[in-house]
Amino acid sequence: MCEICEVWTADDLLPCRICTRVFHDGCLREMGYLSTDTLQEMRDAAHTATGWSCYYCDNVNLLLTEEEMYSLMETFKQCKIIPESCLVADEVLQYKHFVSKRLFDKDLSDEQEEEVLAQFSALDPEKKGQIEWSDFLYHESLGVLSKFRTENSLVRLLTAKERERARWVFLGLDQDRDGLITGGGTSAGRSSPGSRNTARSRSLAT
């Protein structure tokens, strides 16, 4: 049953790869979660091994605690970053310098600046000179999770479908069934069709 209209039409329901929700593409368009330009791309992705994630699961900042989100937004405010607005490279660099100064009591090195600019370019494939607010928030939320959460706490954030997919990938790599996989095996897993190898997986975290 479609999560939005609550009507069952099995032929055109699109399942989320992460949660158990399913959607009509028409309902997603009407709610503003999907544009006409990206419709075919979403349909194609939904029918691949990798799959498609819904607007709820794609919103990584929902995984942050209230305190983490408040701290992140306060940092944006101190850096004069306006929510819902696009960001240019200088704004991202200023923000990264501020975070580095606060966490490590030092500015970014020249090498770190180059890395931030390279990551900015990766998020600006059309070379417009700016990145979307949603992409910036997404990556900074990932940065918070990677910096301040333990591996065990991150594992607990996985949904049942994600745990099952991870188990399936692990079993596929555990050729001798000893419960262990090698470094080479994990590299193969990262490049498998079931992996999350998308452009949005790049993080601006330094």
XYZ file of N, CA and C in Angstrom:
618
model
N 0.844 -1.189 0.000
C 0.000 0.000 0.000
C 0.884 1.247 0.000
N 0.568 2.194 -0.872
C 1.371 3.417 -0.979
C 1.376 4.171 0.346
N 2.564 4.577 0.784
C 2.723 5.280 2.053
C 1.994 6.618 2.056
N 1.809 7.230 0.882
C 1.213 8.560 0.803
C -0.305 8.510 0.646
N -0.787 7.796 -0.381
C -2.235 7.787 -0.647
C -2.959 6.616 -0.001
N -2.192 5.634 0.506
C -2.743 4.456 1.178
C -3.659 3.648 0.268
N -3.312 3.612 -1.014
C -4.046 2.809 -1.998
C -3.099 1.746 -2.536
N -3.615 0.534 -2.703
C -2.800 -0.568 -3.196
C -2.963 -0.701 -4.707
N -1.895 -0.452 -5.446
C -1.866 -0.673 -6.889
C -0.527 -1.325 -7.177
N -0.510 -2.632 -7.185
C 0.748 -3.380 -7.171
C 1.627 -3.127 -8.389
N 1.023 -2.803 -9.539
C 1.794 -2.695 -10.772
C 2.815 -1.565 -10.753
N 2.501 -0.468 -10.084
C 3.405 0.680 -10.156
C 3.893 1.159 -8.798
N 3.869 0.305 -7.799
C 4.410 0.670 -6.493
C 5.925 0.487 -6.490
N 6.626 1.492 -5.994
C 8.083 1.459 -5.965
C 8.566 1.246 -4.531
N 9.247 0.145 -4.250
C 9.696 -0.138 -2.880
C 10.994 0.580 -2.536
N 11.082 1.048 -1.296
C 12.338 1.616 -0.800
C 13.285 0.467 -0.482
N 14.563 0.631 -0.808
C 15.537 -0.438 -0.565
C 15.923 -0.542 0.901
N 15.626 0.500 1.690
C 16.077 0.545 3.078
C 14.976 0.166 4.064
N 13.792 0.768 3.893
C 12.682 0.481 4.800
C 11.634 -0.369 4.078
N 10.481 -0.555 4.702
C 9.423 -1.377 4.111
C 8.367 -0.543 3.392
N 8.582 0.765 3.268
C 7.605 1.625 2.611
C 7.631 1.435 1.094
N 6.452 1.631 0.476
C 6.346 1.623 -0.982
C 5.565 2.863 -1.414
N 5.793 3.314 -2.646
C 5.213 4.577 -3.101
C 4.792 4.501 -4.561
N 3.781 5.314 -4.919
C 3.481 5.586 -6.322
C 4.363 6.748 -6.761
N 4.921 6.681 -7.970
C 5.737 7.813 -8.420
C 4.886 9.070 -8.570
N 3.607 8.906 -8.937
C 2.719 10.060 -9.054
C 2.504 10.757 -7.723
N 2.382 9.976 -6.662
C 2.206 10.561 -5.325
C 3.461 11.316 -4.896
N 4.619 10.762 -5.220
C 5.879 11.434 -4.885
C 5.992 12.764 -5.619
N 5.540 12.801 -6.872
C 5.579 14.053 -7.637
C 4.629 15.083 -7.041
N 3.425 14.645 -6.710
C 2.425 15.568 -6.173
C 2.862 16.167 -4.839
N 3.593 15.386 -4.035
C 4.053 15.869 -2.736
C 5.340 16.691 -2.843
N 5.901 16.771 -4.042
C 7.117 17.558 -4.241
C 8.400 16.824 -3.915
N 8.309 15.501 -3.705
C 9.502 14.727 -3.385
C 10.228 14.239 -4.631
N 9.611 14.432 -5.786
C 10.180 13.923 -7.026
C 9.826 14.870 -8.155
N 10.817 15.296 -8.921
C 10.569 16.185 -10.055
C 10.399 15.368 -11.325
N 9.778 15.958 -12.318
C 9.584 15.279 -13.595
C 10.924 14.921 -14.221
N 11.923 15.777 -14.025
C 13.245 15.555 -14.619
C 13.921 14.299 -14.076
N 13.671 13.981 -12.816
C 14.349 12.841 -12.186
C 13.480 11.587 -12.133
N 12.278 11.660 -12.724
C 11.340 10.544 -12.638
C 11.916 9.266 -13.238
N 12.410 9.344 -14.479
C 12.910 8.148 -15.140
C 14.140 7.593 -14.435
N 14.997 8.489 -13.954
C 16.187 8.055 -13.214
C 15.787 7.272 -11.969
N 14.765 7.761 -11.269
C 14.300 7.076 -10.066
C 13.681 5.728 -10.414
N 12.880 5.685 -11.488
C 12.273 4.418 -11.901
C 13.337 3.389 -12.251
N 14.349 3.837 -12.985
C 15.425 2.921 -13.373
C 16.158 2.397 -12.145
N 16.472 3.291 -11.204
C 17.199 2.889 -9.996
C 16.385 1.922 -9.151
N 15.066 2.133 -9.119
C 14.198 1.299 -8.285
C 14.183 -0.150 -8.739
N 14.529 -0.389 -9.999
C 14.486 -1.745 -10.533
C 15.876 -2.329 -10.763
N 16.876 -1.767 -10.092
C 18.225 -2.330 -10.142
C 18.507 -3.074 -8.839
N 19.649 -3.775 -8.809
C 20.030 -4.496 -7.587
C 20.293 -3.530 -6.443
N 20.827 -2.348 -6.759
C 21.100 -1.356 -5.720
C 19.808 -0.792 -5.157
N 18.850 -0.487 -6.035
C 17.553 0.006 -5.587
C 17.501 1.505 -5.382
N 16.404 1.950 -4.808
C 16.119 3.373 -4.617
C 15.696 3.584 -3.169
N 16.122 4.691 -2.568
C 15.733 4.980 -1.184
C 14.722 6.115 -1.152
N 13.734 6.007 -0.294
C 12.657 6.992 -0.221
C 13.141 8.283 0.445
N 12.312 9.305 0.383
C 12.690 10.618 0.919
C 12.942 10.563 2.421
N 12.278 9.665 3.127
C 12.477 9.564 4.574
C 13.846 8.950 4.881
N 14.154 7.829 4.227
C 15.425 7.149 4.488
C 16.609 7.924 3.925
N 16.369 8.738 2.901
C 17.438 9.523 2.296
C 17.808 10.726 3.150
N 16.990 11.018 4.145
C 17.203 12.177 5.008
C 18.062 11.759 6.197
N 19.373 11.761 5.994
C 20.302 11.240 6.997
C 20.260 12.034 8.294
N 19.936 13.328 8.212
C 19.948 14.118 9.444
C 18.877 13.671 10.437
N 17.909 12.865 9.976
C 16.912 12.320 10.898
C 17.529 11.298 11.854
N 18.730 10.816 11.518
C 19.417 9.862 12.390
C 20.139 10.553 13.540
N 20.276 11.869 13.451
C 20.943 12.608 14.521
C 20.017 12.779 15.717
N 20.604 12.848 16.895
C 19.815 13.146 18.083
C 19.424 14.624 18.051
N 18.488 14.989 18.899
C 18.068 16.392 18.971
C 19.249 17.285 19.332
N 20.096 16.814 20.247
C 21.257 17.599 20.666
C 22.266 17.745 19.529
N 22.494 16.657 18.782
C 23.439 16.710 17.667
C 22.953 17.668 16.586
N 21.663 17.614 16.303
C 21.109 18.492 15.273
C 21.166 19.951 15.718
N 20.880 20.188 16.988
C 20.934 21.557 17.522
C 22.356 22.104 17.424
N 23.335 21.292 17.808
C 24.732 21.713 17.759
C 25.155 22.018 16.327
N 24.727 21.180 15.388
C 25.072 21.380 13.987
C 24.480 22.681 13.460
N 23.211 22.930 13.770
C 22.554 24.144 13.294
C 23.146 25.391 13.947
N 23.561 25.278 15.212
C 24.206 26.408 15.877
C 25.549 26.739 15.223
N 26.269 25.692 14.816
C 27.535 25.912 14.118
C 27.292 26.610 12.785
N 26.261 26.174 12.064
C 25.908 26.844 10.808
C 25.610 28.319 11.062
N 24.860 28.570 12.134
C 24.468 29.943 12.459
C 25.694 30.805 12.747
N 26.637 30.262 13.514
C 27.853 31.008 13.843
C 28.690 31.300 12.601
N 28.589 30.434 11.604
C 29.331 30.634 10.355
C 28.512 31.400 9.319
N 27.343 31.898 9.758
C 26.467 32.681 8.879
C 26.018 31.897 7.652
N 25.838 30.591 7.834
C 25.291 29.744 6.778
C 23.775 29.739 6.916
N 23.091 30.142 5.867
C 21.636 30.271 5.904
C 20.990 28.966 5.437
N 20.185 28.314 6.287
C 19.500 27.083 5.888
C 18.662 27.277 4.627
N 18.600 26.222 3.826
C 17.827 26.188 2.577
C 18.434 27.032 1.464
N 19.625 27.571 1.656
C 20.270 28.354 0.596
C 21.479 27.590 0.055
N 21.834 27.868 -1.192
C 23.004 27.227 -1.789
C 24.282 27.795 -1.177
N 25.350 27.008 -1.241
C 26.627 27.433 -0.667
C 27.707 27.454 -1.738
N 28.572 28.460 -1.670
C 29.728 28.528 -2.564
C 30.943 27.972 -1.828
N 32.032 27.773 -2.564
C 33.216 27.131 -1.994
C 33.785 27.900 -0.805
N 33.813 29.223 -0.895
C 34.371 30.022 0.203
C 33.596 29.820 1.504
N 32.282 29.680 1.403
C 31.465 29.466 2.598
C 31.771 28.115 3.231
N 31.938 27.100 2.391
C 32.256 25.766 2.906
C 33.641 25.765 3.549
N 34.591 26.439 2.921
C 35.938 26.525 3.499
C 35.922 27.243 4.839
N 35.177 28.340 4.913
C 35.072 29.083 6.173
C 34.479 28.192 7.261
N 33.456 27.456 6.906
C 32.814 26.548 7.857
C 33.800 25.475 8.330
N 34.543 24.889 7.388
C 35.485 23.831 7.741
C 36.622 24.356 8.622
N 37.077 25.573 8.343
C 38.104 26.186 9.194
C 37.567 26.383 10.614
N 36.328 26.824 10.711
C 35.711 27.055 12.020
C 35.615 25.750 12.811
N 35.158 24.693 12.151
C 35.013 23.398 12.819
C 36.374 22.863 13.250
N 37.378 22.985 12.377
C 38.720 22.512 12.710
C 39.291 23.277 13.903
N 39.049 24.580 13.921
C 39.546 25.408 15.024
C 38.878 25.013 16.336
N 37.588 24.728 16.260
C 36.851 24.388 17.479
C 37.215 22.998 17.997
N 37.351 22.035 17.080
C 37.607 20.659 17.497
C 39.086 20.388 17.778
N 39.965 20.985 16.966
C 41.393 20.651 17.061
C 42.275 21.851 17.388
N 41.640 23.015 17.558
C 42.361 24.248 17.895
C 43.420 24.604 16.848
N 43.098 24.362 15.589
C 44.003 24.759 14.507
C 43.221 24.885 13.207
N 43.760 25.708 12.307
C 43.135 25.881 11.000
C 43.427 24.680 10.109
N 42.696 24.600 9.006
C 42.970 23.553 8.032
C 44.332 23.779 7.396
N 45.024 22.706 7.092
C 46.279 22.813 6.352
C 45.956 23.053 4.875
N 46.973 23.419 4.100
C 46.766 23.623 2.662
C 46.243 22.344 2.006
N 46.762 21.222 2.442
C 46.331 19.940 1.887
C 44.864 19.670 2.218
N 44.456 19.984 3.439
C 43.061 19.789 3.829
C 42.132 20.729 3.064
N 42.596 21.948 2.816
C 41.802 22.885 2.021
C 41.578 22.340 0.615
N 42.633 21.792 0.024
C 42.523 21.223 -1.316
C 41.541 20.056 -1.325
N 41.552 19.275 -0.252
C 40.634 18.142 -0.157
C 39.189 18.619 -0.078
N 38.946 19.659 0.714
C 37.599 20.215 0.825
C 37.121 20.742 -0.522
N 37.995 21.437 -1.240
C 37.631 21.983 -2.546
C 37.369 20.870 -3.561
N 38.144 19.782 -3.464
C 37.924 18.645 -4.361
C 36.576 17.997 -4.082
N 36.232 17.892 -2.807
C 34.944 17.320 -2.433
C 33.803 18.243 -2.851
N 34.029 19.547 -2.742
C 33.031 20.516 -3.192
C 32.769 20.334 -4.685
N 33.826 20.184 -5.453
C 33.691 19.990 -6.900
C 32.922 18.714 -7.218
N 33.146 17.673 -6.407
C 32.432 16.416 -6.626
C 30.935 16.583 -6.394
N 30.564 17.508 -5.507
C 29.151 17.768 -5.235
C 28.565 18.806 -6.194
N 29.411 19.335 -7.045
C 28.978 20.336 -8.028
C 29.351 19.854 -9.427
N 28.783 18.712 -9.863
C 29.187 18.113 -11.142
C 28.907 19.002 -12.349
N 27.917 19.880 -12.240
C 27.589 20.757 -13.363
C 28.402 22.048 -13.344
N 29.314 22.145 -12.378
C 30.225 23.292 -12.266
C 29.473 24.628 -12.207
N 28.452 24.673 -11.359
C 27.694 25.912 -11.170
C 28.367 26.849 -10.174
N 29.355 26.314 -9.438
C 30.030 27.128 -8.437
C 29.308 27.160 -7.110
N 28.322 26.292 -6.932
C 27.584 26.232 -5.674
C 27.005 24.837 -5.487
N 26.717 24.494 -4.229
C 26.096 23.203 -3.925
C 24.782 23.444 -3.199
N 23.885 22.476 -3.315
C 22.571 22.592 -2.697
C 22.670 22.440 -1.177
N 21.792 23.137 -0.484
C 21.719 23.036 0.970
C 21.477 21.596 1.414
N 20.578 20.896 0.732
C 20.241 19.528 1.135
C 21.457 18.610 1.057
N 22.289 18.789 0.023
C 23.496 17.968 -0.094
C 24.503 18.309 1.005
N 24.642 19.595 1.295
C 25.562 20.025 2.352
C 25.126 19.464 3.703
N 23.837 19.583 4.017
C 23.328 19.072 5.290
C 23.492 17.564 5.373
N 23.240 16.881 4.268
C 23.390 15.426 4.206
C 24.814 15.017 4.599
N 25.796 15.650 3.987
C 27.180 15.265 4.226
C 27.677 15.682 5.601
N 27.203 16.814 6.095
C 27.612 17.208 7.442
C 26.976 16.299 8.486
N 25.774 15.816 8.208
C 25.135 14.849 9.110
C 25.934 13.556 9.127
N 26.401 13.120 7.953
C 27.262 11.939 7.894
C 28.534 12.157 8.703
N 29.071 13.381 8.621
C 30.281 13.698 9.373
C 30.073 13.583 10.871
N 28.928 14.060 11.354
C 28.611 13.959 12.783
C 28.523 12.495 13.195
N 27.839 11.689 12.387
C 27.683 10.271 12.712
C 29.033 9.559 12.746
N 29.895 9.856 11.776
C 31.185 9.165 11.711
C 32.142 9.609 12.814
N 32.032 10.868 13.243
C 32.954 11.387 14.259
C 32.562 10.997 15.680
N 31.259 10.994 15.948
C 30.819 10.908 17.343
C 30.026 9.649 17.696
N 29.836 8.756 16.747
C 29.137 7.511 17.057
C 30.101 6.338 16.972
N 29.901 5.348 17.833
C 30.705 4.131 17.776
C 30.182 3.232 16.661
N 30.997 2.270 16.262
C 30.572 1.340 15.219
C 29.313 0.590 15.637
N 29.260 0.172 16.896
C 28.089 -0.568 17.366
C 26.824 0.277 17.313
N 26.946 1.549 17.676
C 25.762 2.409 17.650
C 25.301 2.658 16.221
N 26.243 2.720 15.271
C 25.876 2.892 13.870
C 25.182 1.650 13.327
N 25.659 0.487 13.742
C 25.027 -0.760 13.303
C 23.575 -0.816 13.767
N 23.322 -0.304 14.960
C 21.952 -0.330 15.492
C 21.012 0.599 14.724
N 21.566 1.498 13.921
C 20.729 2.378 13.109
C 20.223 1.689 11.846
N 20.824 0.553 11.491
C 20.414 -0.149 10.282
C 19.001 -0.697 10.422
N 18.262 -0.660 9.324
C 16.929 -1.254 9.314
C 17.055 -2.759 9.105
N 15.945 -3.472 9.265
C 15.949 -4.923 9.070
C 16.379 -5.282 7.650
N 15.924 -4.511 6.659
C 16.295 -4.782 5.272
C 17.785 -4.563 5.053
N 18.355 -3.537 5.678
C 19.786 -3.276 5.534
C 20.610 -4.373 6.202
N 20.170 -4.824 7.369
C 20.891 -5.911 8.045
C 20.849 -7.186 7.216
N 19.702 -7.464 6.613
C 19.565 -8.658 5.788
C 20.452 -8.562 4.551
N 20.504 -7.368 3.944
C 21.364 -7.185 2.770
C 22.842 -7.351 3.150
N 23.236 -6.785 4.295
C 24.619 -6.912 4.750
C 24.963 -8.377 5.017
N 24.010 -9.104 5.613
C 24.231 -10.528 5.886
C 24.400 -11.306 4.581
N 23.572 -10.959 3.593
C 23.631 -11.629 2.296
C 24.966 -11.371 1.607
N 25.444 -10.118 1.645
C 26.732 -9.771 1.041
C 27.864 -10.494 1.763
N 27.814 -10.515 3.106
C 28.864 -11.171 3.884
C 28.935 -12.659 3.547
N 27.788 -13.316 3.500
C 27.770 -14.750 3.204
C 28.295 -15.026 1.802
N 28.036 -14.095 0.886
C 28.538 -14.263 -0.471
C 30.054 -14.154 -0.547
N 30.651 -13.396 0.373
C 32.104 -13.211 0.390
C 32.818 -14.249 1.257
N 32.079 -14.877 2.157
C 32.657 -15.874 3.068
C 32.677 -17.228 2.360
N 33.616 -17.374 1.427
C 33.640 -18.548 0.567
C 33.845 -19.858 1.330
N 34.692 -19.842 2.372
C 34.964 -21.091 3.092
C 34.076 -21.273 4.321
N 33.103 -20.346 4.492
C 32.108 -20.468 5.570
C 32.737 -20.574 6.959
N 33.804 -19.788 7.187
C 34.428 -19.806 8.509
C 34.049 -18.579 9.332
N 33.134 -17.760 8.803
C 32.690 -16.575 9.524
C 33.633 -15.402 9.410
N 34.634 -15.503 8.516
C 35.612 -14.435 8.323
C 35.751 -14.126 6.840
N 36.027 -12.845 6.521
C 36.337 -12.478 5.144
C 37.622 -11.664 5.132
N 38.351 -11.720 4.026
C 39.638 -11.044 3.914
C 39.454 -9.603 3.462
N 40.559 -8.849 3.514
C 40.514 -7.472 3.026
C 40.137 -7.411 1.566
N 40.641 -8.355 0.773
C 40.281 -8.402 -0.637
C 38.805 -8.664 -0.826
N 38.248 -9.463 0.058
C 36.820 -9.755 -0.024
C 35.966 -8.543 0.247
N 36.390 -7.727 1.213
C 35.607 -6.530 1.510
C 35.686 -5.540 0.371
N 36.818 -5.484 -0.336
C 36.928 -4.601 -1.501
C 35.964 -5.034 -2.579
N 35.838 -6.339 -2.765
C 34.895 -6.847 -3.756
C 33.472 -6.512 -3.366
N 33.203 -6.575 -2.056
C 31.863 -6.267 -1.575
C 31.491 -4.828 -1.806
N 32.481 -3.927 -1.640
C 32.196 -2.506 -1.838
C 31.877 -2.197 -3.287
N 32.384 -3.025 -4.222
C 32.127 -2.760 -5.631
C 30.997 -3.606 -6.182
N 30.322 -4.373 -5.312
C 29.221 -5.214 -5.762
C 27.989 -4.389 -6.029
N 27.017 -4.941 -6.826
C 25.806 -4.202 -7.152
C 24.998 -3.801 -5.935
N 25.165 -4.514 -4.826
C 24.373 -4.199 -3.646
C 24.960 -3.102 -2.791
N 26.141 -2.594 -3.156
C 26.792 -1.575 -2.350
C 26.208 -0.208 -2.610
N 26.430 0.710 -1.676
C 25.933 2.071 -1.838
C 27.009 2.940 -2.480
N 27.394 2.621 -3.696
C 28.431 3.406 -4.361
C 27.794 4.526 -5.152
N 27.302 5.544 -4.487
C 26.676 6.670 -5.151
C 27.467 7.926 -4.885
N 27.238 8.951 -5.710
C 27.961 10.217 -5.554
C 27.678 10.841 -4.207
N 26.482 10.590 -3.676
C 26.099 11.212 -2.425
C 26.794 10.578 -1.237
N 27.525 9.462 -1.469
C 28.245 8.839 -0.365
C 29.510 9.604 -0.012
N 29.904 10.565 -0.843
C 31.088 11.363 -0.536
C 30.786 12.295 0.630
N 31.714 12.370 1.566
C 31.491 13.232 2.721
C 32.419 14.428 2.694
N 31.900 15.561 3.136
C 32.722 16.760 3.252
C 33.452 16.800 4.587
N 33.294 15.729 5.380
C 33.947 15.705 6.693
C 35.452 15.680 6.510
N 36.131 16.439 7.349
C 37.590 16.483 7.266
C 38.177 15.666 8.397
